[in-house]
Every structure is written in C-alpha cells, then in structure tokens.
CSV table of C-alpha atoms and ligand atoms in Angstrom, one decimal:
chain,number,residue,atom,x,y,z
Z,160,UNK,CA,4.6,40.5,-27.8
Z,161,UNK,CA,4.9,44.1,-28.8
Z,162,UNK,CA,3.2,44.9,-32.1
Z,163,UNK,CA,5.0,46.0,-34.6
Z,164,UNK,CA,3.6,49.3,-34.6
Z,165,UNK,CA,4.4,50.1,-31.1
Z,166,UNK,CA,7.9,49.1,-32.4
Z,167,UNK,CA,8.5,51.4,-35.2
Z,168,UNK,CA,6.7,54.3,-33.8
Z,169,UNK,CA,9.5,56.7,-32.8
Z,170,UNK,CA,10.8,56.3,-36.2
Z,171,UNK,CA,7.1,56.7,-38.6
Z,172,UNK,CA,6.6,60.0,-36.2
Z,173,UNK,CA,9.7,62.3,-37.2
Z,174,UNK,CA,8.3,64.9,-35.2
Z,175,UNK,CA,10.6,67.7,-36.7
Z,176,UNK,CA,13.3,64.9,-37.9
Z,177,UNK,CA,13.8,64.8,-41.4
Z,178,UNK,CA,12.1,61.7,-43.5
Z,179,UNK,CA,15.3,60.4,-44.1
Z,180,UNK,CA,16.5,59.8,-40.8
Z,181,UNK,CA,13.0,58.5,-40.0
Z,182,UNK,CA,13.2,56.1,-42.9
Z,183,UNK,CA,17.1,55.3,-41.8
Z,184,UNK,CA,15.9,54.7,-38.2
Z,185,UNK,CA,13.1,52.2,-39.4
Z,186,UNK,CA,15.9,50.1,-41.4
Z,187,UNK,CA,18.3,50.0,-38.6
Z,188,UNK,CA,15.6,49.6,-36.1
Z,189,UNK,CA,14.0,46.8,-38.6
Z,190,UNK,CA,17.1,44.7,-38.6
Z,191,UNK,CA,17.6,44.8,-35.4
Z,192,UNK,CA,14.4,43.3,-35.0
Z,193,UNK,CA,15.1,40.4,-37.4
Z,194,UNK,CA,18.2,39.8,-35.9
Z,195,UNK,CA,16.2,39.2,-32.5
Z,196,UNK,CA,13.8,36.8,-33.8
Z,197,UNK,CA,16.2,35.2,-36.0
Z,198,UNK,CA,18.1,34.2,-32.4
Z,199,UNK,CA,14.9,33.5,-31.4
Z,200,UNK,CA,13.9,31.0,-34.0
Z,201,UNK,CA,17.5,29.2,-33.7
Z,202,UNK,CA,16.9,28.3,-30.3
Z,203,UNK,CA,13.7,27.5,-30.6
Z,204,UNK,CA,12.7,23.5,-29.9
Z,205,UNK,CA,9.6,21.7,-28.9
Z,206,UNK,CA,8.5,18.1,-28.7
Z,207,UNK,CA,5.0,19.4,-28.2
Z,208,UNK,CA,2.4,19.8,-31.3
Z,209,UNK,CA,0.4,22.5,-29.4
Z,210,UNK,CA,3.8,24.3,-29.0
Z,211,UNK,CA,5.2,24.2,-32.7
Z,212,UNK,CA,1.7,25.9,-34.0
Z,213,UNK,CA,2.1,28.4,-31.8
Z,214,UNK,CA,5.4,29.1,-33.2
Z,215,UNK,CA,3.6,29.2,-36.7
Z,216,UNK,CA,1.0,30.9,-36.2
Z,217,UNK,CA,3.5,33.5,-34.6
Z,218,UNK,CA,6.2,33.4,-37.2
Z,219,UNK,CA,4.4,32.2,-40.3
Z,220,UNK,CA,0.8,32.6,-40.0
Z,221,UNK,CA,-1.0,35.4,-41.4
Z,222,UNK,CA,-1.3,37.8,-38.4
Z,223,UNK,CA,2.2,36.5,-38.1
Z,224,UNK,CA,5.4,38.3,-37.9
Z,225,UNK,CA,7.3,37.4,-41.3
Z,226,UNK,CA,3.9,39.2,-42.8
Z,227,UNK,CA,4.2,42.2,-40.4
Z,228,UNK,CA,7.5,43.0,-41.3
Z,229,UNK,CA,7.0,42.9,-45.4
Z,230,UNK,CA,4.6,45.9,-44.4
Z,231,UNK,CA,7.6,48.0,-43.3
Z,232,UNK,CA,8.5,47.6,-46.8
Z,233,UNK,CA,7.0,50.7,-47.6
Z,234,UNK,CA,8.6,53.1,-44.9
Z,235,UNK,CA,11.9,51.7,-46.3
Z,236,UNK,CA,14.2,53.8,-48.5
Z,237,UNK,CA,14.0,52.8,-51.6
Z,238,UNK,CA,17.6,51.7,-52.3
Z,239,UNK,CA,17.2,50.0,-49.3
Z,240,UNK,CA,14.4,48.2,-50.2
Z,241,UNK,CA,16.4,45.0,-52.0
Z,242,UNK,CA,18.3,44.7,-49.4
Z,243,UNK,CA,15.9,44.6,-47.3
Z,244,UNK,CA,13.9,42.2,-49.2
Z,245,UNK,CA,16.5,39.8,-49.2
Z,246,UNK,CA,17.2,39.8,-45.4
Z,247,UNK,CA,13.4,39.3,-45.3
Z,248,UNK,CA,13.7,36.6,-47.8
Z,249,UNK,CA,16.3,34.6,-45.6
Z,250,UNK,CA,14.3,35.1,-42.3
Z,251,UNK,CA,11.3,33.7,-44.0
Z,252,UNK,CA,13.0,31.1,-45.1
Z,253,UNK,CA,14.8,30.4,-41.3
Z,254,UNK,CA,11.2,30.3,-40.1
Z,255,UNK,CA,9.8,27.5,-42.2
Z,256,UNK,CA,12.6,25.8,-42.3
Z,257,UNK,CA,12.7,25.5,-38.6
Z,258,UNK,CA,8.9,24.6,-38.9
Z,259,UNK,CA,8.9,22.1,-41.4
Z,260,UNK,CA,12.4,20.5,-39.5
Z,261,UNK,CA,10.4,20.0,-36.1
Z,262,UNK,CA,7.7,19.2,-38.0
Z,263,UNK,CA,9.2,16.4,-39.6
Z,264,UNK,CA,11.0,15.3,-36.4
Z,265,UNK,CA,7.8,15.3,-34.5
Z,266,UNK,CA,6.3,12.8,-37.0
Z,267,UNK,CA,9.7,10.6,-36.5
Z,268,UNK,CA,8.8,10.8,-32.8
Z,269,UNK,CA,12.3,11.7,-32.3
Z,270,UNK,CA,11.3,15.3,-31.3
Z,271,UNK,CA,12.6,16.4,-28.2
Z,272,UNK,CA,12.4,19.6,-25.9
Z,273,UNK,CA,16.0,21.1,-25.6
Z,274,UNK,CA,18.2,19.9,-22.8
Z,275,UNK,CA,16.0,17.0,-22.5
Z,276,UNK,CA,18.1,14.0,-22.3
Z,277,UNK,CA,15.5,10.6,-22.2
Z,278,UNK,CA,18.2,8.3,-21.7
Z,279,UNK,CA,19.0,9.9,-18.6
Z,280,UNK,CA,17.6,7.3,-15.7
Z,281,UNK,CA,14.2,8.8,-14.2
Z,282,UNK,CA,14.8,10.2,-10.1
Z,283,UNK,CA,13.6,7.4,-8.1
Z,284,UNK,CA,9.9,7.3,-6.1
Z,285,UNK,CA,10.7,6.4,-2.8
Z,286,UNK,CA,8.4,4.2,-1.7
Z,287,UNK,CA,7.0,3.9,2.5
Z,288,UNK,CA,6.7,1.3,4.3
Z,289,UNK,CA,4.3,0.4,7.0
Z,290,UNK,CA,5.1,1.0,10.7
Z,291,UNK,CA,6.2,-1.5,12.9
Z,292,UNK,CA,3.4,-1.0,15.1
Z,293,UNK,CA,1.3,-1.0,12.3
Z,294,UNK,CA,2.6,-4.5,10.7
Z,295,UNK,CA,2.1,-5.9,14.4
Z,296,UNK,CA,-0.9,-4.6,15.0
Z,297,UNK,CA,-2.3,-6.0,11.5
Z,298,UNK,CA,-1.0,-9.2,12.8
Z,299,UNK,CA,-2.5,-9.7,15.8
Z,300,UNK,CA,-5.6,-8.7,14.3
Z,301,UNK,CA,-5.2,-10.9,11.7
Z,302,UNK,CA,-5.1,-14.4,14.1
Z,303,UNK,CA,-7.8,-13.4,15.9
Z,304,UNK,CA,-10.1,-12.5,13.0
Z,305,UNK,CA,-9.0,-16.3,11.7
Z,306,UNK,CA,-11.0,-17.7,14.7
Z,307,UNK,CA,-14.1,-15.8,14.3
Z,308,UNK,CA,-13.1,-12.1,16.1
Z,309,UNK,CA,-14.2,-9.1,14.3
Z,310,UNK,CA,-12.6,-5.6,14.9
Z,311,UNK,CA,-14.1,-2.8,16.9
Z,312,UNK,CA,-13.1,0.6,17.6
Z,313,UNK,CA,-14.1,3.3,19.8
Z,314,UNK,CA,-13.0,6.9,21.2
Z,315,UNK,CA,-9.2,8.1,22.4
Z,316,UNK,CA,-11.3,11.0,24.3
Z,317,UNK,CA,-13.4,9.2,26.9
Z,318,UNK,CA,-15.8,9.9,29.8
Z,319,UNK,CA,-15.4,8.5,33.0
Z,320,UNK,CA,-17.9,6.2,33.0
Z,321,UNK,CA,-16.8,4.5,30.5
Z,322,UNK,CA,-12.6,4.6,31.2
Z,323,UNK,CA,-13.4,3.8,35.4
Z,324,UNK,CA,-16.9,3.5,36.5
Z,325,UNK,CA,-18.2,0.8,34.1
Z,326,UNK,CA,-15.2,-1.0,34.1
Z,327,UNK,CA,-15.4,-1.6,38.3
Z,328,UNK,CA,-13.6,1.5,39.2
Z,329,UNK,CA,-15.8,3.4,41.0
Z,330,UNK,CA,-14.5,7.0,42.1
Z,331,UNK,CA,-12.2,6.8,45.1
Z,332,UNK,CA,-11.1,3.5,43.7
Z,333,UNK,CA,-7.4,2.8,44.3
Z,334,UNK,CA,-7.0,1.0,41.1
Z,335,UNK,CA,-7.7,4.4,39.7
Z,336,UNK,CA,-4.3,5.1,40.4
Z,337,UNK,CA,-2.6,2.3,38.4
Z,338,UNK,CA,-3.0,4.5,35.5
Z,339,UNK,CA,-2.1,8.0,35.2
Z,340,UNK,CA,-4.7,9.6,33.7
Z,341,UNK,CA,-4.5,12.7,31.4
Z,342,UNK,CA,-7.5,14.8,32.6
Z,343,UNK,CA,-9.5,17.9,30.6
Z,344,UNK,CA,-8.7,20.9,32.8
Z,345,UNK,CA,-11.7,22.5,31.8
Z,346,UNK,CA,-13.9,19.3,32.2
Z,347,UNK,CA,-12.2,16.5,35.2
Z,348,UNK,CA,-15.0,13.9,33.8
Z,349,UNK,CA,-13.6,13.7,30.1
Z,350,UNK,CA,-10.3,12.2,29.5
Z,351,UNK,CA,-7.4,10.8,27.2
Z,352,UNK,CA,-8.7,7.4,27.4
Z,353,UNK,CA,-5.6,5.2,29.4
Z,354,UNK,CA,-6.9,2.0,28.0
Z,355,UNK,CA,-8.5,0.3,25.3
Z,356,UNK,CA,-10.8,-1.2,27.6
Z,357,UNK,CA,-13.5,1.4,27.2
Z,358,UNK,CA,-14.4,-0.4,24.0
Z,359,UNK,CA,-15.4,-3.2,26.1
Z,360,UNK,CA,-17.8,-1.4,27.3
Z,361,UNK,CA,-19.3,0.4,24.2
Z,362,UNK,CA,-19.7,-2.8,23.0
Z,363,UNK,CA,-21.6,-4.6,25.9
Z,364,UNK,CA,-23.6,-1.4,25.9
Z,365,UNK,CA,-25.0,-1.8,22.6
Z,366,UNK,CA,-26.6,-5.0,23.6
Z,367,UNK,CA,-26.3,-7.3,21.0
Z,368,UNK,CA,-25.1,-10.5,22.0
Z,369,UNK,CA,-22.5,-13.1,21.7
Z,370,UNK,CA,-19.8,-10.4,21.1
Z,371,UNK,CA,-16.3,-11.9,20.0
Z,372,UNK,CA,-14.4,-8.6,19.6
Z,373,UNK,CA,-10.7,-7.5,19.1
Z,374,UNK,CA,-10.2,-4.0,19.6
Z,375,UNK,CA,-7.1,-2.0,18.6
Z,376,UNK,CA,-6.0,1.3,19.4
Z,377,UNK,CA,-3.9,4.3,21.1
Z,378,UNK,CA,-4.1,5.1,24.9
Z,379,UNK,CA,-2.3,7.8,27.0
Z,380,UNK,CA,-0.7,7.9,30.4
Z,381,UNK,CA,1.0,11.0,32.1
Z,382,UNK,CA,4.3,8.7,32.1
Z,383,UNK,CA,7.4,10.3,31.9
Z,384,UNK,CA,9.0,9.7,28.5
Z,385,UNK,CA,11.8,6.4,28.9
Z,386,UNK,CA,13.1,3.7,27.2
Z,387,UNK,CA,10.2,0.9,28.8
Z,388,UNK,CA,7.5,4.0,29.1
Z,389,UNK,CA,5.8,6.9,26.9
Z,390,UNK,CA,2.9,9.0,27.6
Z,391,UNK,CA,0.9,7.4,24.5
Z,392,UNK,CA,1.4,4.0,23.4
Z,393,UNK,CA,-0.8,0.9,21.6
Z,394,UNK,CA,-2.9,-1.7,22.9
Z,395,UNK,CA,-5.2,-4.6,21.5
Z,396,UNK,CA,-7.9,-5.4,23.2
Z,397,UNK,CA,-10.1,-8.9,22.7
Z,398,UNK,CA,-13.2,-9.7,24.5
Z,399,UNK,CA,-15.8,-12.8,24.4
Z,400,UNK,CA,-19.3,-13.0,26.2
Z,401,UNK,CA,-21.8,-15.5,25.5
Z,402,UNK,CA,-23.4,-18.3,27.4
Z,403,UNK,CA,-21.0,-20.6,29.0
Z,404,UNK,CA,-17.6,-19.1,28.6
Z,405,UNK,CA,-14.8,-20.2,30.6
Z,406,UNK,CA,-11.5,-19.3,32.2
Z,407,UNK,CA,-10.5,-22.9,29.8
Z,408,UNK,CA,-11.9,-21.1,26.7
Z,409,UNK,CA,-9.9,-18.1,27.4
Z,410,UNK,CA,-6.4,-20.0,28.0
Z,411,UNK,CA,-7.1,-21.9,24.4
Z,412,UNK,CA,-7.6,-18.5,22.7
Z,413,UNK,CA,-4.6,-17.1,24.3
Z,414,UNK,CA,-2.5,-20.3,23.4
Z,415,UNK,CA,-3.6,-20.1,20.2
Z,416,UNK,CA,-2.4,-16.4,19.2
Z,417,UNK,CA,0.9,-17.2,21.3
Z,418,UNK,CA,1.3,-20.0,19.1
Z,419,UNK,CA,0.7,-17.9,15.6
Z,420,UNK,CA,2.6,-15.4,16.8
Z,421,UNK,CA,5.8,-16.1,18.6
Z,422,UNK,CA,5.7,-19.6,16.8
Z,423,UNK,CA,4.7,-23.2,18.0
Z,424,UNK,CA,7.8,-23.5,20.6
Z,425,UNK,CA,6.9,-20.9,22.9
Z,426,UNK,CA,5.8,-22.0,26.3
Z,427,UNK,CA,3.3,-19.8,28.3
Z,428,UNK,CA,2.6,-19.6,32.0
Z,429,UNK,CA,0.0,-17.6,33.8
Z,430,UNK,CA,0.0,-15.9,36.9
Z,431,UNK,CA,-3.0,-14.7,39.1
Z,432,UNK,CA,-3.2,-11.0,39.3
Z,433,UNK,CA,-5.3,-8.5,39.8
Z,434,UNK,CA,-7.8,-6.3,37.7
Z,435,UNK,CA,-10.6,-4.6,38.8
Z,436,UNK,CA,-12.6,-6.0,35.7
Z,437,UNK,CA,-12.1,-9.0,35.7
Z,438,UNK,CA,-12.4,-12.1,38.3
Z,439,UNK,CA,-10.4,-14.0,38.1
Z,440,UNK,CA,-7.7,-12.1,36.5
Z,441,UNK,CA,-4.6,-13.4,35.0
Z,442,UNK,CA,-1.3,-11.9,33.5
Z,443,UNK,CA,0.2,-14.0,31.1
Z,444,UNK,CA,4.0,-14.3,30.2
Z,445,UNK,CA,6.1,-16.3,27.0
Z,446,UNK,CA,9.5,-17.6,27.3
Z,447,UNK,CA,11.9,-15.3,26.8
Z,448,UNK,CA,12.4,-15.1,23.1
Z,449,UNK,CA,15.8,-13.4,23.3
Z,450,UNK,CA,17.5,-16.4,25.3
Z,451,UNK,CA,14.6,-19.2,24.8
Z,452,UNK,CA,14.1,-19.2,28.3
Z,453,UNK,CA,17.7,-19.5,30.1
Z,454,UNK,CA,17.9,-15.8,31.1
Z,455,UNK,CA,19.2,-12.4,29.8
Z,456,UNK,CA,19.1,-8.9,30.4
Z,457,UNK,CA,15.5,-8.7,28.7
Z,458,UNK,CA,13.8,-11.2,30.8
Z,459,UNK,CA,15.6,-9.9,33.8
Z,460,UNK,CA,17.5,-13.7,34.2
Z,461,UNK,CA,13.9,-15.4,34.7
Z,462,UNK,CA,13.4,-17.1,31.2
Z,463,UNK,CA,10.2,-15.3,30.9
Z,464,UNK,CA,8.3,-12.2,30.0
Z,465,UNK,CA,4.5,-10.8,30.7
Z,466,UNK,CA,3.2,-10.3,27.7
Z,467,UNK,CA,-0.6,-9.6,28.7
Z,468,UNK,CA,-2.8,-9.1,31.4
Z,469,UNK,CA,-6.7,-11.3,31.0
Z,470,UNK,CA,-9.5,-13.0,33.4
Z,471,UNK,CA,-12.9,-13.3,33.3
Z,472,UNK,CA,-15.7,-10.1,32.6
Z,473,UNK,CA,-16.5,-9.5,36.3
Z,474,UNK,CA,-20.0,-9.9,36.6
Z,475,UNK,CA,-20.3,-5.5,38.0
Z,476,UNK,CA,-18.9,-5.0,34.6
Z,477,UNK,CA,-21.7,-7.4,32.8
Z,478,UNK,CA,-24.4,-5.8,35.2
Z,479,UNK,CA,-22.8,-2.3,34.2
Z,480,UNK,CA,-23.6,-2.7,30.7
Z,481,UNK,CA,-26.8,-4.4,30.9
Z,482,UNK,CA,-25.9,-8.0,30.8
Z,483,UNK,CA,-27.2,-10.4,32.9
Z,484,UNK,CA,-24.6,-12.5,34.8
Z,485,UNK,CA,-26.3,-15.1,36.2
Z,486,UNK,CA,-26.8,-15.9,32.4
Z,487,UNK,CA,-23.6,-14.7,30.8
Z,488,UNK,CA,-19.8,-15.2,31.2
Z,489,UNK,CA,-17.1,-13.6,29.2
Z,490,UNK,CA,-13.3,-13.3,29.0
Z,491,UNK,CA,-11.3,-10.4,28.1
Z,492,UNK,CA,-7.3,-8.9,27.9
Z,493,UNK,CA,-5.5,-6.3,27.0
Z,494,UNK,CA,-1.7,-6.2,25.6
Z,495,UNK,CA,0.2,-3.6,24.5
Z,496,UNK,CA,1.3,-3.2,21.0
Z,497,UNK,CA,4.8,-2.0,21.8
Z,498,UNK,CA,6.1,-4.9,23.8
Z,499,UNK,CA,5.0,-7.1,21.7
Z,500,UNK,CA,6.9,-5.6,18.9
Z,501,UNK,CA,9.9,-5.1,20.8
Z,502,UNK,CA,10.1,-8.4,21.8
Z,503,UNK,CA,9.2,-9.8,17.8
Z,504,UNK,CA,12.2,-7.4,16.7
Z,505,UNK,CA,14.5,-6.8,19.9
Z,506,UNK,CA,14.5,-3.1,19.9
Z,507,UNK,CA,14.9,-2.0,23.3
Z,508,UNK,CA,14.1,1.4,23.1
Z,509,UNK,CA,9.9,2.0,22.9
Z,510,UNK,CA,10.6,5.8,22.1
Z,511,UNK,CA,11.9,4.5,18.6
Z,512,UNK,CA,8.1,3.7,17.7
Z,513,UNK,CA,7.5,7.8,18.0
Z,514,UNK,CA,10.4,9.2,16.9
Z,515,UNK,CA,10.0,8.5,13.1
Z,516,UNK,CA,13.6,8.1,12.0
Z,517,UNK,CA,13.6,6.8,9.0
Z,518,UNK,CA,16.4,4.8,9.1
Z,519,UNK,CA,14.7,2.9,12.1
Z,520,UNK,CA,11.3,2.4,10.2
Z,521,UNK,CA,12.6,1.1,6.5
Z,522,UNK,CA,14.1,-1.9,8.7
Z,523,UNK,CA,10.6,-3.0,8.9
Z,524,UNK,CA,9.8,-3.2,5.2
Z,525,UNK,CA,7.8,-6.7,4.3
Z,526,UNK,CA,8.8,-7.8,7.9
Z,527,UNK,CA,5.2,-9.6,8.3
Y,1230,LIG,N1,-6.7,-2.5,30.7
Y,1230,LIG,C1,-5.5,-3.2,31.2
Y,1230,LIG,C2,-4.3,-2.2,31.2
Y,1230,LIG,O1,-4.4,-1.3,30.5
Y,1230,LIG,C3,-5.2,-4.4,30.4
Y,1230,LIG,C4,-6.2,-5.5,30.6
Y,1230,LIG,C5,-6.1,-6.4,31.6
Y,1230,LIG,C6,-7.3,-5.5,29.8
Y,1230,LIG,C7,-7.0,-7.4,31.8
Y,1230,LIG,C8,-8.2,-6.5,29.9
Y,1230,LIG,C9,-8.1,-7.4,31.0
Y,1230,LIG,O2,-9.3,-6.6,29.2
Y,1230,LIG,O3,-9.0,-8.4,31.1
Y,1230,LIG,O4,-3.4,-2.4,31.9
C-alpha cells in the first residue's frame, strides 16, 4: 500500500502553483481516495479471523487509514473542511460497520468467503484401484503363504551365473536359446533377468536350509510385442528343498493352489517336459475354464490349458549352490502371472496388462 504521503505529494509541493490549487488538488485528490477504499471496503468479505484483523488494523487501527486521512484535515481549505469531515465521518463509519458485521457473522459461524457456495457438492477424489496383475499376483502369494511358503525376492538385472550357469545351463547350452535374452552391450555377462528362477538360486546360495519359498516378480525377453507375447511380463516362482521331498509332494502342492485358485472343479493333468533344472520336469495344464473342458478357441479345441511348467531341483543345480544331493531333494515351478490372469478374467489380449487404459484397469476393482 502507498502511504499516504506518497499520495498527496504532487499536491503539498506547489512548486510555483498557487496554495489554493494545492489545497484544491489535495480535496479532489482526497476523495478520490475515499471513494477507492470505500469500493474497497464494500467488497470486502472473509470467513477467516486472521484476515478480518488485517482489515482492521488497515482500516481502523491506529497506523490505519481512517486515521491517516483525518491528518489531511489540515491541508484542507477551510470551507472545505466540514465537508470534508463529514465524508470522513461516513467512511469511518463504512469501516466499522463492515468490521463489526463480519465480526458478528464470524461468531455465528455463518461467515463465508465471497463466491463460496458450501452447499455446492465437493469435486470427487477418484480413487485407484489395484492392477490386475497385482490382485493376482497377491493371490497366488496368498495360497502359498497359507501352507507355510514365505516370499522372496531378488534382482531384474542378473549375471549369468545366476540366470544360466547355476540353473544347468552351461554356455553353449541349447536351452539358452529358449529364452531370448536382453544382453548389456557394454557387459554380454550381465542381463535383464528372463526368469524368476535366479531367485532359486540366491536362495540355495545363502545356505540355510529347508527353504519353502515363493518368489514373485518381472522378467524380460526380446519377444516381439503380440497379443500371447511381450518383451516384459510376470512370473511366480515357488521352490521346496529339504530332506525327502518328492515328485508326490510337489503334485499335492500344485493341486492344492489349482484348487484355491481356479476352484475345487478344475481337473489337472501333467505332462513330461523338459527343463534343464529340473529332473524330472513337468508342465502342468487345468481344464479349460472358458468351455469346462469341451473345447474353444482358447484351449485350441483340447479342453485344456498349460498353466505352469515344474519337476524336481536337478541335483547340478543343488551341487551349484552348495547343497548336497545325495542328502537333499527339492521341487520347484515357475508360472507366468499373465496367463494366469487372462485365463481368471478372459482377456485375450496380454498387451492390455501394459497399456494402462484406464477403462481396462477399473474393471478390476475388488475383483479378489
Ligand atoms: N523358468 C521357466 C521359464 O521361465 C519356468 C520354470 C519351469 C520354472 C520349471 C521352474 C521349473 O522352477 O521347475 O520358462
């Protein structure tokens, strides 16, 4: 705010005007002033105590304005002095009436700032929801943890040992080209981890033993981008070694999950396949939940669907991490996230996971 003297200074320094016109100029100039603040205090409104003493200590306090401008009184002709007292009169009296009205309002809690309307409903808070891969992934996680599997994670940049060589796939190994594998250019012996099966290993490494572990998480392959393929994708990962476990214990577990999962009218088969971690090894598929088994487009008209690929811990892979296996036995598998959840919600399309359309991910709210 200018102060008042800054105001009135063309008109208290004639310099070579006549006193009169000074004292005319201060008048005219004076009024206009009140006229200002007068708009000023009309428009004024608050609902905020901190806000409405500032008004009073600008308007009415004793530094305030209403006491500044009685001071002009003096350069003020002095038949224009009533009339100016009484336009002063009325503006003090604007002021505190103002004051003592939002005052009182502001007691009355009615008090509200202008163009406020508080009946107005508030803008809604849109709220997320959790990812579909997400809600599955919690789920699977969830069965296994209910019969004694904790959760373990490990590292989406991985070394070779631990992606290939640990897991039985030795350089030069043809199985090495199952996976397409997203290499450092700088550095061919780190990597985008292709599978979640290095966290197998870290955890046989660390030596502490039985180890009943599931273990979530994202993997990369240099896939061109489809409907049934992406270059990153999900997979959960479960592993058991102690003394004395069986191919039998392995097909339990498995039945088990299926079961909790897909629900208790699922059938399961399992085929013998081949991974270079595990011997035997085992891919497992569910009746088609689409057309309960009589064949559609999504089974491919078989009535059934591979969900997951499993065997036993080959005994290189125990040796690998320091674990006797003459001693030890242990089953493991791997399933992707993705299928699973297409197959739980029918979307056909695994880029939808990626894309984050909106409209596709609110379909999943409180799903699980
Ligand atoms: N790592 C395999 C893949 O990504 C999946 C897998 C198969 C994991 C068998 C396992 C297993 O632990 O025993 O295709």
């Amino acid at each position: 705010m200018r102060k008042l003297h800054q105001l009135f200074a063309p008109a208290t320094n004639p310099a070579g005007k006549s006193r009169h016109t000074a004292i005319f100029a201060a008048m005219e100039n004076l009024q206009q002033q009140i006229a200002a603040y007068q708009d000023e205090i009309n428009a004024f409104h608050t609902a905020d105590a901190e806000a409405l003493e500032a008004f009073r200590i600008k308007f009415l306090g004793t530094k305030g304005i209403v006491k500044g401008l009685m001071t002009e009184m003096k350069n003020i002709a002095p038949d224009e002095r009533k009339a100016f007292g009484q336009t002063m009169n009325s503006f003090k009296q604007l002021a505190e009436e103002k004051y003592e009205q939002l005052k009182s309002s502001a007691t009355a809690g009615t008090l509200q700032p202008a163009g406020e309307d508080y009946t107005l409903p508030g803008e809604a808070i849109t709220v997320g929801t959790r990812h579909p891969l997400t809600l599955v992934r919690q789920q699977i996680t969830e069965i296994f943890k209910r019969i004694g599997f904790a959760v373990a994670e490990g590292p989406e940049i991985e070394d070779d040992w631990h992606n290939f060589g640990a897991l039985n796939l030795p350089e030069d190994h043809p199985a090495r080209d199952m996976q397409d594998t997203f290499y450092i250019s700088t550095n061919p012996a780190i990597m985008l981890r292709t599978h979640t099966s290095n966290v197998q290993i870290r955890a046989m490494e660390k030596g502490k033993l039985p180890i009943r572990l599931i273990m979530p998480g994202r993997v990369y392959r240099n896939e061109t981008i489809s409907a049934r393929a992406h270059c990153f994708f999900h997979q959960v990962e479960g592993l058991y070694v102690a003394e004395r476990v069986s191919f039998a214990d392995l097909k339990q577990t498995l039945y088990f999950f299926v079961k909790e999962m897909f629900g208790q009218d699922v059938k399961i088969r399992f085929r013998p396949s081949y991974f270079p971690f595990t011997e035997p090894s085992a891919e497992m598929d569910i009746s088609c939940l689409i057309c309960g088994g009589k064949g559609c487009n999504v089974c491919k008209y078989t009535g059934w669907v591979e969900i997951l690929g499993c065997g036993m811990v080959h005994p290189n892979v125990l040796s690998n991490c320091g674990i006797d296996p003459e001693k030890y036995t242990g089953f493991a598998f791997g399933m992707g996230i993705e299928r699973i959840a297409m197959l739980k919600y029918q979307v056909k399309d695994l880029r939808l996971f990626s894309e984050n359309d909106i409209r596709f991910l609110r379909q999943f709210t409180g799903a699980v």
